[in-house]
């Protein structure tokens, strides 16, 4: 089957990859000139990479690791020491390590928590461990049922005071979803913890050895194109045109360089755009369907990424750090952590600035000033002087991953839709890894599987692989027709 996919983030790319594996022909269209969506990156005038955001891979990402294995690029992951590292703003320059010993799960995580005396009292450790028992025993069913609470409410229900929230979980929640514990759904941190508790290397962090478009997206493109698929950048979906049955008849697309609109026909169509982008293209005759109406309950969360190049080394830590400060979330010195960005003499900090709702419309200079004043507390020996900022980049994403507040999970759509020849993909769609790279890859795989199943069912029932196409449509089905 010929399948058109609108959106070239990791979900759209993974969907294309698994479609070619199942013998179909994907035609992927990405609006931007660079692939990757939320993992996109581009070079500035000096040839330095500017990234949409700092990205960590985890041992608990089975689908991402499988995909990279199938592409033969697993060696591009640089695994770090098995630990989580927190700044201690009250003890400037001193780090607190949760070192995870080489023992079976969940003992390795439990021991790492028990051994850390900087951030948790024994009373807090015991109460938290008791609170986690239902999650460990009853698993994901319990975790999913906690979506009605914020994480702060869940902690209070288990007698764990606000101090532990301040100490650890503001940093953890901001790094997972770019929002604070008093607004995030309890399901999110509990599910992350549960995955870490189930798998020995689940919480182990890896960095890609360079910029995602070249080191991760391009191998997927090469794989897809070598097997008969197509990938086009700079081509945006403009309209989904439906036929009398309500199925998709064709897409109208347009080059972002202003070229004329074109019509594209296929056997199946996929939106792998973000939920916010897709909502702009839902045809009028689909809008009353509950499946599409539920999307009104999902919205991307704002986040800001900051990159700062310094004239000297600020740290030699080769890892992710949780800043535990009001505006920053996680950060890394990429001159130590990423092979392609390595520099023995100068630091390049990449930082996630969140929650960003109050900052997304502020000038970049305000965001840099606020970042530097928080960094001055973390690196008092270097900032505000003598270290100098050589240059900076700020990337604002107004709508990133879906905002994971309580009661959102029920509105995440399945990949299969009520429209016979139309499917959704994206990390916001229903899958257990919420808004993450792993979630995006898994959603792409699930979408490809649904399309394949639909084609098998269609050929079983009618002897044809056509999904929801009316008889008067062009059966020779040219993939791209100039208007
Ligand atoms: C700052 C930041 C840090 C993050 N850190 C991590 C991390 O450490 N670990 C982790 O696992 N995840 C992380 N994530 C989340 C992860 O990046 C996303 O969950 C994942 O990349 C989403 O992929 P996607 O394909 O579902 O969506 P997207 O990446 O949003 O892709 C959608 C694509 O659709 C395209 N599109 C939109 N409109 C159109 C149109 N009209 N026509 C054609 N194409 C269109 C967009 O340009 C985009 O390329 C982070 C995200 C951000 C923003």
Short mmCIF file of C-alpha atoms and ligand atoms in Angstrom, two decimals:
data_model
loop_
_atom_site.label_atom_id
_atom_site.label_comp_id
_atom_site.label_asym_id
_atom_site.label_seq_id
_atom_site.Cartn_x
_atom_site.Cartn_y
_atom_site.Cartn_z
CA UNK A 1 0.00 0.00 0.00
CA UNK A 2 1.04 3.56 -0.63
CA UNK A 3 0.84 5.53 2.63
CA UNK A 4 1.31 9.30 2.95
CA UNK A 5 2.63 10.46 6.35
CA UNK A 6 2.45 14.16 7.30
CA UNK A 7 5.13 14.91 9.92
CA UNK A 8 8.79 13.93 10.02
CA UNK A 9 9.45 13.74 13.76
CA UNK A 10 10.51 10.43 15.29
CA UNK A 11 6.92 9.06 15.15
CA UNK A 12 6.53 9.72 11.41
CA UNK A 13 10.02 8.40 10.66
CA UNK A 14 9.51 5.24 12.74
CA UNK A 15 6.14 4.69 11.08
CA UNK A 16 7.78 4.94 7.64
CA UNK A 17 10.52 2.51 8.72
CA UNK A 18 8.11 -0.15 9.95
CA UNK A 19 5.83 0.32 6.93
CA UNK A 20 8.66 -0.53 4.52
CA UNK A 21 9.51 -3.53 6.71
CA UNK A 22 5.91 -4.75 6.18
CA UNK A 23 6.15 -4.28 2.40
CA UNK A 24 4.36 -0.92 2.06
CA UNK A 25 5.48 2.30 0.39
CA UNK A 26 5.52 5.32 2.72
CA UNK A 27 5.74 8.88 1.38
CA UNK A 28 6.74 11.12 4.29
CA UNK A 29 6.21 14.89 4.10
CA UNK A 30 7.83 17.22 6.64
CA UNK A 31 6.96 20.91 6.78
CA UNK A 32 10.35 22.02 8.07
CA UNK A 33 13.57 21.88 6.06
CA UNK A 34 15.04 19.63 8.73
CA UNK A 35 13.72 16.31 10.00
CA UNK A 36 13.24 15.42 13.65
CA UNK A 37 10.48 17.73 14.95
CA UNK A 38 11.23 18.09 18.66
CA UNK A 39 14.66 16.45 18.16
CA UNK A 40 15.49 18.73 15.21
CA UNK A 41 18.79 20.64 15.17
CA UNK A 42 20.49 23.01 12.76
CA UNK A 43 23.87 24.73 12.43
CA UNK A 44 24.42 28.39 13.31
CA UNK A 45 26.66 30.76 11.32
CA UNK A 46 29.77 29.36 13.10
CA UNK A 47 28.86 25.78 12.22
CA UNK A 48 27.81 24.92 15.81
CA UNK A 49 24.69 22.80 16.31
CA UNK A 50 21.61 24.41 17.82
CA UNK A 51 19.22 21.82 19.22
CA UNK A 52 15.50 22.01 19.96
CA UNK A 53 16.28 20.46 23.32
CA UNK A 54 18.60 18.34 25.42
CA UNK A 55 17.74 14.68 24.81
CA UNK A 56 18.54 11.73 27.09
CA UNK A 57 18.02 8.12 26.07
CA UNK A 58 17.29 5.53 28.77
CA UNK A 59 17.94 1.83 29.22
CA UNK A 60 14.13 1.56 29.66
CA UNK A 61 13.57 2.51 25.98
CA UNK A 62 13.12 -0.94 24.35
CA UNK A 63 11.61 0.31 21.10
CA UNK A 64 14.21 3.01 20.53
CA UNK A 65 17.02 0.53 21.24
CA UNK A 66 15.43 -2.03 18.93
CA UNK A 67 15.07 0.57 16.15
CA UNK A 68 18.68 1.69 16.50
CA UNK A 69 19.77 -1.97 16.52
CA UNK A 70 17.85 -2.63 13.32
CA UNK A 71 19.53 0.41 11.73
CA UNK A 72 22.92 -0.81 12.98
CA UNK A 73 23.61 2.45 14.85
CA UNK A 74 23.48 1.32 18.49
CA UNK A 75 27.15 2.30 18.84
CA UNK A 76 26.06 5.94 18.47
CA UNK A 77 24.70 5.87 22.01
CA UNK A 78 27.22 7.00 24.62
CA UNK A 79 26.18 5.37 27.92
CA UNK A 80 26.96 7.26 31.11
CA UNK A 81 27.76 6.10 34.64
CA UNK A 82 24.57 4.59 36.16
CA UNK A 83 23.55 7.47 38.41
CA UNK A 84 21.26 10.45 38.82
CA UNK A 85 23.03 13.64 39.85
CA UNK A 86 21.47 16.62 41.60
CA UNK A 87 22.83 20.09 42.27
CA UNK A 88 22.50 21.30 45.85
CA UNK A 89 21.74 25.02 45.59
CA UNK A 90 22.08 25.26 49.39
CA UNK A 91 25.64 23.88 49.09
CA UNK A 92 26.92 25.65 45.95
CA UNK A 93 29.27 23.57 43.85
CA UNK A 94 28.49 20.31 45.77
CA UNK A 95 26.68 17.54 43.87
CA UNK A 96 24.48 14.82 45.30
CA UNK A 97 24.80 11.43 43.56
CA UNK A 98 22.26 8.62 43.45
CA UNK A 99 24.73 5.97 42.29
CA UNK A 100 22.96 2.83 41.10
CA UNK A 101 24.96 -0.33 41.97
CA UNK A 102 25.38 -3.22 39.54
CA UNK A 103 22.67 -5.36 41.15
CA UNK A 104 19.34 -6.74 39.91
CA UNK A 105 16.31 -4.41 39.82
CA UNK A 106 14.61 -3.19 41.98
CA UNK A 107 17.39 -3.64 44.60
CA UNK A 108 19.82 -1.44 42.67
CA UNK A 109 17.42 1.55 42.76
CA UNK A 110 16.37 0.92 46.37
CA UNK A 111 20.03 0.80 47.47
CA UNK A 112 20.83 3.98 45.52
CA UNK A 113 18.01 5.76 47.40
CA UNK A 114 18.99 4.31 50.79
CA UNK A 115 22.64 5.28 50.32
CA UNK A 116 21.89 8.94 49.53
CA UNK A 117 21.78 10.95 52.76
CA UNK A 118 22.12 14.43 51.21
CA UNK A 119 18.56 14.85 50.08
CA UNK A 120 16.33 12.40 51.96
CA UNK A 121 15.87 11.77 55.67
CA UNK A 122 15.32 8.16 56.80
CA UNK A 123 11.71 9.00 57.59
CA UNK A 124 11.19 10.26 54.01
CA UNK A 125 12.95 7.23 52.52
CA UNK A 126 10.74 4.82 54.46
CA UNK A 127 7.48 6.66 53.69
CA UNK A 128 8.38 6.94 50.01
CA UNK A 129 9.31 3.25 49.80
CA UNK A 130 5.98 2.30 51.44
CA UNK A 131 4.14 4.60 49.00
CA UNK A 132 5.76 2.81 46.07
CA UNK A 133 4.70 -0.69 47.19
CA UNK A 134 1.30 -0.61 45.36
CA UNK A 135 3.06 0.55 42.19
CA UNK A 136 5.56 -2.31 42.45
CA UNK A 137 2.96 -4.94 43.38
CA UNK A 138 -0.03 -3.90 41.24
CA UNK A 139 2.06 -2.48 38.41
CA UNK A 140 0.76 -0.28 35.62
CA UNK A 141 -2.93 -0.72 36.53
CA UNK A 142 -2.29 1.08 39.81
CA UNK A 143 -0.05 3.67 38.15
CA UNK A 144 -2.72 4.44 35.50
CA UNK A 145 -5.40 4.80 38.20
CA UNK A 146 -3.36 7.56 39.89
CA UNK A 147 -3.96 9.89 36.91
CA UNK A 148 -6.70 11.58 38.96
CA UNK A 149 -4.13 13.09 41.33
CA UNK A 150 -1.31 15.55 40.90
CA UNK A 151 1.99 14.11 42.06
CA UNK A 152 2.02 16.51 45.00
CA UNK A 153 -1.42 15.22 46.05
CA UNK A 154 -0.17 11.64 45.74
CA UNK A 155 2.85 12.41 47.94
CA UNK A 156 0.62 14.03 50.56
CA UNK A 157 -1.74 11.03 50.50
CA UNK A 158 1.26 8.91 51.49
CA UNK A 159 2.33 11.21 54.29
CA UNK A 160 5.33 12.51 52.38
CA UNK A 161 5.70 16.21 53.09
CA UNK A 162 6.43 19.10 50.77
CA UNK A 163 10.13 19.08 51.66
CA UNK A 164 10.79 15.95 49.58
CA UNK A 165 8.94 17.63 46.71
CA UNK A 166 11.24 20.59 46.93
CA UNK A 167 14.31 18.46 47.34
CA UNK A 168 13.90 16.04 44.48
CA UNK A 169 10.61 15.95 42.70
CA UNK A 170 10.42 19.49 41.34
CA UNK A 171 13.55 18.61 39.40
CA UNK A 172 12.25 15.19 38.34
CA UNK A 173 8.79 16.43 37.24
CA UNK A 174 10.24 19.36 35.33
CA UNK A 175 12.67 17.08 33.54
CA UNK A 176 9.93 14.58 32.62
CA UNK A 177 7.19 16.94 31.49
CA UNK A 178 8.41 20.54 31.96
CA UNK A 179 5.84 21.19 34.74
CA UNK A 180 5.90 21.18 38.55
CA UNK A 181 4.70 18.43 40.98
CA UNK A 182 1.61 20.46 41.92
CA UNK A 183 0.30 20.28 38.32
CA UNK A 184 1.76 17.07 36.84
CA UNK A 185 -0.35 13.87 36.84
CA UNK A 186 0.91 11.40 39.47
CA UNK A 187 0.88 8.72 36.76
CA UNK A 188 3.87 10.28 35.00
CA UNK A 189 6.61 10.12 37.69
CA UNK A 190 5.13 6.85 39.07
CA UNK A 191 5.31 5.20 35.66
CA UNK A 192 8.88 6.40 35.11
CA UNK A 193 9.88 5.12 38.57
CA UNK A 194 8.10 1.84 37.96
CA UNK A 195 9.98 1.26 34.71
CA UNK A 196 13.25 2.04 36.48
CA UNK A 197 12.35 -0.36 39.30
CA UNK A 198 11.58 -3.20 36.88
CA UNK A 199 14.68 -3.17 34.73
CA UNK A 200 18.30 -3.32 35.89
CA UNK A 201 19.57 -0.71 33.40
CA UNK A 202 16.24 1.11 33.03
CA UNK A 203 17.47 4.35 34.58
CA UNK A 204 20.83 4.32 32.81
CA UNK A 205 21.21 7.42 30.62
CA UNK A 206 22.81 7.64 27.18
CA UNK A 207 23.55 10.53 24.85
CA UNK A 208 23.56 10.39 21.09
CA UNK A 209 27.09 11.04 19.82
CA UNK A 210 26.01 14.02 17.70
CA UNK A 211 23.04 15.99 16.38
CA UNK A 212 19.84 13.90 16.04
CA UNK A 213 18.95 14.84 12.43
CA UNK A 214 22.28 13.46 11.17
CA UNK A 215 22.96 10.71 13.70
CA UNK A 216 19.43 9.31 14.18
CA UNK A 217 16.97 10.63 11.57
CA UNK A 218 19.19 10.28 8.48
CA UNK A 219 19.80 6.53 8.97
CA UNK A 220 16.00 6.05 9.10
CA UNK A 221 15.64 8.07 5.86
CA UNK A 222 18.40 6.03 4.16
CA UNK A 223 16.72 2.79 5.26
CA UNK A 224 13.27 3.89 4.03
CA UNK A 225 14.47 5.29 0.69
CA UNK A 226 16.60 2.21 -0.03
CA UNK A 227 13.42 0.13 0.26
CA UNK A 228 11.24 2.22 -2.05
CA UNK A 229 9.86 4.85 0.35
CA UNK A 230 10.10 8.62 -0.12
CA UNK A 231 10.99 11.39 2.36
CA UNK A 232 10.41 15.06 1.42
CA UNK A 233 11.29 18.04 3.61
CA UNK A 234 9.92 21.56 3.09
CA UNK A 235 6.47 20.18 2.16
CA UNK A 236 3.54 21.01 4.44
CA UNK A 237 0.09 19.49 4.67
CA UNK A 238 -2.48 22.19 3.81
CA UNK A 239 -5.77 20.32 3.75
CA UNK A 240 -7.26 16.86 4.23
CA UNK A 241 -9.97 16.45 1.57
CA UNK A 242 -12.65 13.85 2.29
CA UNK A 243 -15.01 11.99 -0.05
CA UNK A 244 -18.75 11.39 0.33
CA UNK A 245 -18.11 8.48 2.76
CA UNK A 246 -16.04 10.73 5.02
CA UNK A 247 -12.83 8.86 4.19
CA UNK A 248 -9.76 10.73 2.96
CA UNK A 249 -9.86 11.32 -0.79
CA UNK A 250 -6.59 13.21 -1.08
CA UNK A 251 -4.26 15.63 0.68
CA UNK A 252 -3.45 19.13 -0.52
CA UNK A 253 0.17 19.96 0.24
CA UNK A 254 2.37 22.93 -0.45
CA UNK A 255 6.11 23.57 -0.55
CA UNK A 256 7.16 25.89 2.27
CA UNK A 257 9.26 27.77 -0.34
CA UNK A 258 5.96 29.07 -1.77
CA UNK A 259 5.65 26.53 -4.61
CA UNK A 260 2.17 25.71 -5.90
CA UNK A 261 -0.17 23.43 -4.01
CA UNK A 262 -0.25 19.79 -5.10
CA UNK A 263 -2.68 16.96 -4.56
CA UNK A 264 -1.48 13.64 -3.19
CA UNK A 265 -3.46 10.40 -3.41
CA UNK A 266 -2.64 7.26 -1.44
CA UNK A 267 -4.21 4.12 0.00
CA UNK A 268 -3.80 5.29 3.59
CA UNK A 269 -2.93 8.57 5.29
CA UNK A 270 -1.20 9.31 8.61
CA UNK A 271 -0.93 12.45 10.69
CA UNK A 272 2.38 12.25 12.57
CA UNK A 273 2.14 15.95 13.42
CA UNK A 274 1.86 17.17 17.01
CA UNK A 275 -1.68 17.19 18.40
CA UNK A 276 -1.71 21.01 18.25
CA UNK A 277 -0.76 21.03 14.55
CA UNK A 278 -3.19 18.23 13.64
CA UNK A 279 -6.16 20.06 15.19
CA UNK A 280 -5.78 22.73 12.46
CA UNK A 281 -6.46 20.18 9.72
CA UNK A 282 -9.36 18.09 11.05
CA UNK A 283 -11.96 18.19 8.23
CA UNK A 284 -15.31 19.80 9.17
CA UNK A 285 -17.23 16.52 8.73
CA UNK A 286 -14.97 14.72 11.27
CA UNK A 287 -15.22 17.35 13.98
CA UNK A 288 -18.41 16.01 15.61
CA UNK A 289 -16.86 12.54 16.10
CA UNK A 290 -15.97 11.92 19.79
CA UNK A 291 -12.63 10.45 18.68
CA UNK A 292 -11.55 13.82 17.26
CA UNK A 293 -13.38 15.91 19.88
CA UNK A 294 -11.31 14.31 22.66
CA UNK A 295 -8.23 15.98 21.19
CA UNK A 296 -9.52 19.32 22.53
CA UNK A 297 -8.34 18.04 25.92
CA UNK A 298 -4.73 17.73 24.80
CA UNK A 299 -2.36 20.64 24.28
CA UNK A 300 1.40 20.92 23.93
CA UNK A 301 3.31 22.37 26.88
CA UNK A 302 5.65 25.33 26.36
CA UNK A 303 9.36 24.75 26.92
CA UNK A 304 12.55 26.68 26.24
CA UNK A 305 16.01 25.35 25.45
CA UNK A 306 19.10 27.43 26.16
CA UNK A 307 22.63 26.78 24.89
CA UNK A 308 25.55 28.77 26.32
CA UNK A 309 29.12 28.64 25.05
CA UNK A 310 31.69 29.70 27.69
CA UNK A 311 35.33 30.80 27.36
CA UNK A 312 36.49 28.10 29.80
CA UNK A 313 35.54 24.81 31.44
CA UNK A 314 32.85 25.12 34.12
CA UNK A 315 32.73 21.41 34.99
CA UNK A 316 34.16 18.08 33.91
CA UNK A 317 30.91 16.14 34.67
CA UNK A 318 30.00 13.91 31.75
CA UNK A 319 26.32 13.41 32.61
CA UNK A 320 22.90 14.98 33.05
CA UNK A 321 22.46 17.24 36.06
CA UNK A 322 19.21 18.12 37.81
CA UNK A 323 19.66 21.79 38.71
CA UNK A 324 16.95 21.95 41.45
CA UNK A 325 16.54 25.63 40.72
CA UNK A 326 13.29 27.54 40.02
CA UNK A 327 13.63 28.07 36.27
CA UNK A 328 16.08 25.46 35.08
CA UNK A 329 15.30 21.77 34.98
CA UNK A 330 18.01 19.49 33.62
CA UNK A 331 21.23 20.45 31.88
CA UNK A 332 24.46 19.01 30.63
CA UNK A 333 27.88 20.23 29.65
CA UNK A 334 27.77 18.93 26.10
CA UNK A 335 31.49 19.56 25.67
CA UNK A 336 31.91 16.54 27.98
CA UNK A 337 28.78 14.49 27.21
CA UNK A 338 28.51 14.45 23.42
CA UNK A 339 31.33 13.26 21.16
CA UNK A 340 30.56 15.65 18.29
CA UNK A 341 30.40 18.68 20.61
CA UNK A 342 33.55 17.74 22.58
CA UNK A 343 35.87 20.57 23.60
CA UNK A 344 38.67 20.04 26.17
CA UNK A 345 38.95 23.78 26.95
CA UNK A 346 35.48 25.32 26.81
CA UNK A 347 32.08 24.35 28.20
CA UNK A 348 28.87 24.38 26.20
CA UNK A 349 25.91 24.06 28.58
CA UNK A 350 22.61 22.90 27.12
CA UNK A 351 19.75 23.61 29.54
CA UNK A 352 16.03 22.98 29.70
CA UNK A 353 14.19 26.08 30.98
CA UNK A 354 10.85 25.07 32.54
CA UNK A 355 8.07 25.73 33.43
CA UNK A 356 8.19 28.17 30.53
CA UNK A 357 4.60 29.47 30.27
CA UNK A 358 5.50 32.84 31.85
CA UNK A 359 8.68 33.15 29.78
CA UNK A 360 7.80 32.01 26.27
CA UNK A 361 6.87 35.56 25.15
CA UNK A 362 9.75 37.27 26.95
CA UNK A 363 12.81 38.46 25.00
CA UNK A 364 15.73 36.04 24.69
CA UNK A 365 17.95 38.47 26.63
CA UNK A 366 15.67 38.13 29.72
CA UNK A 367 15.82 34.33 29.46
CA UNK A 368 19.63 34.34 29.21
CA UNK A 369 19.90 36.73 32.19
CA UNK A 370 17.59 34.52 34.30
CA UNK A 371 19.56 31.40 33.29
CA UNK A 372 22.89 33.00 34.19
CA UNK A 373 21.65 34.18 37.56
CA UNK A 374 20.57 30.60 38.43
CA UNK A 375 23.87 29.23 37.10
CA UNK A 376 25.79 31.68 39.31
CA UNK A 377 24.40 29.76 42.31
CA UNK A 378 25.47 26.42 40.84
CA UNK A 379 28.94 27.51 39.65
CA UNK A 380 29.90 30.27 42.15
CA UNK A 381 33.60 29.79 41.42
CA UNK A 382 33.07 30.70 37.72
CA UNK A 383 29.97 32.93 37.52
CA UNK A 384 29.17 35.79 37.24
CA UNK A 385 32.92 36.11 36.77
CA UNK A 386 35.57 35.29 35.66
CA UNK A 387 33.83 33.00 33.08
CA UNK A 388 32.48 34.79 30.03
CA UNK A 389 29.64 33.75 27.74
CA UNK A 390 30.99 33.63 24.18
CA UNK A 391 27.57 33.15 22.58
CA UNK A 392 24.08 31.86 23.33
CA UNK A 393 21.03 30.43 21.58
CA UNK A 394 17.46 30.27 22.86
CA UNK A 395 14.93 27.93 21.21
CA UNK A 396 11.32 28.45 22.26
CA UNK A 397 8.78 25.68 21.63
CA UNK A 398 5.31 27.01 22.36
CA UNK A 399 3.62 23.60 22.01
CA UNK A 400 5.94 20.67 22.71
CA UNK A 401 4.85 17.30 24.19
CA UNK A 402 1.23 17.13 25.49
CA UNK A 403 0.69 18.77 28.88
CA UNK A 404 0.50 15.85 31.31
CA UNK A 405 -1.86 17.25 33.95
CA UNK A 406 -4.32 14.90 35.75
CA UNK A 407 -7.08 13.16 33.75
CA UNK A 408 -5.38 13.64 30.35
CA UNK A 409 -4.50 9.96 29.76
CA UNK A 410 -8.11 9.04 28.87
CA UNK A 411 -8.03 11.50 25.94
CA UNK A 412 -4.89 10.18 24.25
CA UNK A 413 -6.17 8.69 20.96
CA UNK A 414 -5.53 5.22 19.61
CA UNK A 415 -3.48 5.08 16.41
CA UNK A 416 -6.48 3.59 14.55
CA UNK A 417 -9.25 6.16 13.95
CA UNK A 418 -12.95 5.92 12.96
CA UNK A 419 -11.84 6.86 9.41
CA UNK A 420 -10.97 3.69 7.49
CA UNK A 421 -7.98 5.09 5.60
CA UNK A 422 -6.69 7.57 8.20
CA UNK A 423 -4.37 6.94 11.18
CA UNK A 424 -2.63 8.96 13.88
CA UNK A 425 0.92 8.72 15.15
CA UNK A 426 2.90 10.78 17.63
CA UNK A 427 4.14 10.54 21.18
CA UNK A 428 0.82 12.04 22.40
CA UNK A 429 -1.16 9.05 21.04
CA UNK A 430 -2.02 6.11 23.30
CA UNK A 431 1.11 4.24 24.40
CA UNK A 432 2.71 3.79 27.83
CA UNK A 433 5.84 5.94 27.35
CA UNK A 434 4.04 9.34 27.39
CA UNK A 435 5.69 12.26 25.53
CA UNK A 436 9.17 10.90 24.90
CA UNK A 437 11.39 9.71 22.06
CA UNK A 438 10.55 6.14 23.07
CA UNK A 439 6.84 7.00 22.97
CA UNK A 440 7.22 8.56 19.51
CA UNK A 441 9.03 5.49 18.11
CA UNK A 442 6.55 3.09 19.70
CA UNK A 443 3.58 5.09 18.36
CA UNK A 444 5.08 5.00 14.84
CA UNK A 445 5.48 1.24 15.10
CA UNK A 446 1.90 0.80 16.39
CA UNK A 447 0.54 2.96 13.56
CA UNK A 448 2.41 0.93 10.94
CA UNK A 449 1.03 -2.26 12.49
CA UNK A 450 -2.56 -0.89 12.41
CA UNK A 451 -2.17 0.07 8.73
CA UNK A 452 -0.78 -3.36 7.91
CA UNK A 453 -3.65 -5.08 9.76
CA UNK A 454 -6.18 -2.90 7.94
CA UNK A 455 -4.63 -3.82 4.58
CA UNK A 456 -4.75 -7.54 5.46
CA UNK A 457 -8.39 -7.24 6.56
CA UNK A 458 -9.31 -5.34 3.39
CA UNK A 459 -7.65 -7.94 1.16
CA UNK A 460 -9.37 -10.76 3.10
CA UNK A 461 -12.84 -9.23 2.83
CA UNK A 462 -12.74 -7.75 -0.69
CA UNK A 463 -9.64 -9.18 -2.34
CA UNK A 464 -8.27 -5.62 -2.58
CA UNK A 465 -5.95 -3.68 -0.31
CA UNK A 466 -7.96 -0.48 -0.73
CA UNK A 467 -9.07 1.14 2.54
CA UNK A 468 -12.15 3.34 2.40
CA UNK A 469 -11.68 4.47 -1.21
CA UNK A 470 -14.84 5.09 -3.26
CA UNK A 471 -15.14 3.32 -6.61
CA UNK A 472 -14.98 6.47 -8.75
CA UNK A 473 -11.52 7.36 -7.51
CA UNK A 474 -8.48 6.96 -9.68
CA UNK A 475 -7.51 3.31 -9.28
CA UNK A 476 -4.14 3.81 -10.94
CA UNK A 477 -3.54 6.04 -7.92
CA UNK A 478 -0.62 8.26 -8.81
CA UNK A 479 1.09 9.23 -5.58
CA UNK A 480 1.66 12.86 -6.53
CA UNK A 481 -0.50 14.76 -9.00
CA UNK A 482 0.33 18.35 -9.90
CA UNK A 483 -2.59 20.73 -9.51
C1 LIG B 1 13.26 20.54 25.14
C2 LIG B 1 12.87 19.09 24.98
C3 LIG B 1 13.59 18.11 25.64
C4 LIG B 1 13.19 16.77 25.53
N1 LIG B 1 13.93 15.80 26.17
C5 LIG B 1 13.62 14.51 26.01
C6 LIG B 1 14.45 13.50 26.57
O1 LIG B 1 15.45 13.78 27.22
N2 LIG B 1 14.10 12.19 26.36
C7 LIG B 1 13.00 11.85 25.63
O2 LIG B 1 12.74 10.65 25.45
N3 LIG B 1 12.19 12.79 25.08
C8 LIG B 1 12.47 14.10 25.25
N4 LIG B 1 11.68 15.06 24.68
C9 LIG B 1 10.41 14.64 24.03
C10 LIG B 1 10.64 14.12 22.61
O3 LIG B 1 11.46 15.02 21.89
C11 LIG B 1 9.28 14.01 21.90
O4 LIG B 1 8.37 13.26 22.68
C12 LIG B 1 9.36 13.35 20.53
O5 LIG B 1 10.49 13.79 19.80
C13 LIG B 1 8.06 13.67 19.77
O6 LIG B 1 8.11 13.12 18.47
P1 LIG B 1 6.82 13.14 17.54
O7 LIG B 1 7.23 12.58 16.23
O8 LIG B 1 5.69 12.52 18.26
O9 LIG B 1 6.40 14.69 17.38
P2 LIG B 1 7.20 15.93 16.79
O10 LIG B 1 8.63 15.80 17.08
O11 LIG B 1 6.47 17.13 17.30
O12 LIG B 1 7.00 15.80 15.21
C14 LIG B 1 5.91 16.35 14.51
C15 LIG B 1 6.40 16.81 13.15
O13 LIG B 1 5.29 17.26 12.36
C16 LIG B 1 5.73 18.33 11.57
N5 LIG B 1 4.58 19.08 11.07
C17 LIG B 1 3.78 19.95 11.75
N6 LIG B 1 2.85 20.47 10.93
C18 LIG B 1 3.06 19.91 9.72
C19 LIG B 1 2.41 20.05 8.44
N7 LIG B 1 1.37 20.88 8.28
N8 LIG B 1 2.85 19.31 7.39
C20 LIG B 1 3.91 18.47 7.55
N9 LIG B 1 4.59 18.31 8.72
C21 LIG B 1 4.15 19.03 9.79
C22 LIG B 1 6.61 19.13 12.53
O14 LIG B 1 7.45 20.02 11.83
C23 LIG B 1 7.37 18.00 13.22
O15 LIG B 1 8.56 17.67 12.55
C24 LIG B 1 12.05 16.41 24.76
C25 LIG B 1 11.33 17.40 24.09
C26 LIG B 1 11.73 18.73 24.19
C27 LIG B 1 10.95 19.79 23.46
#
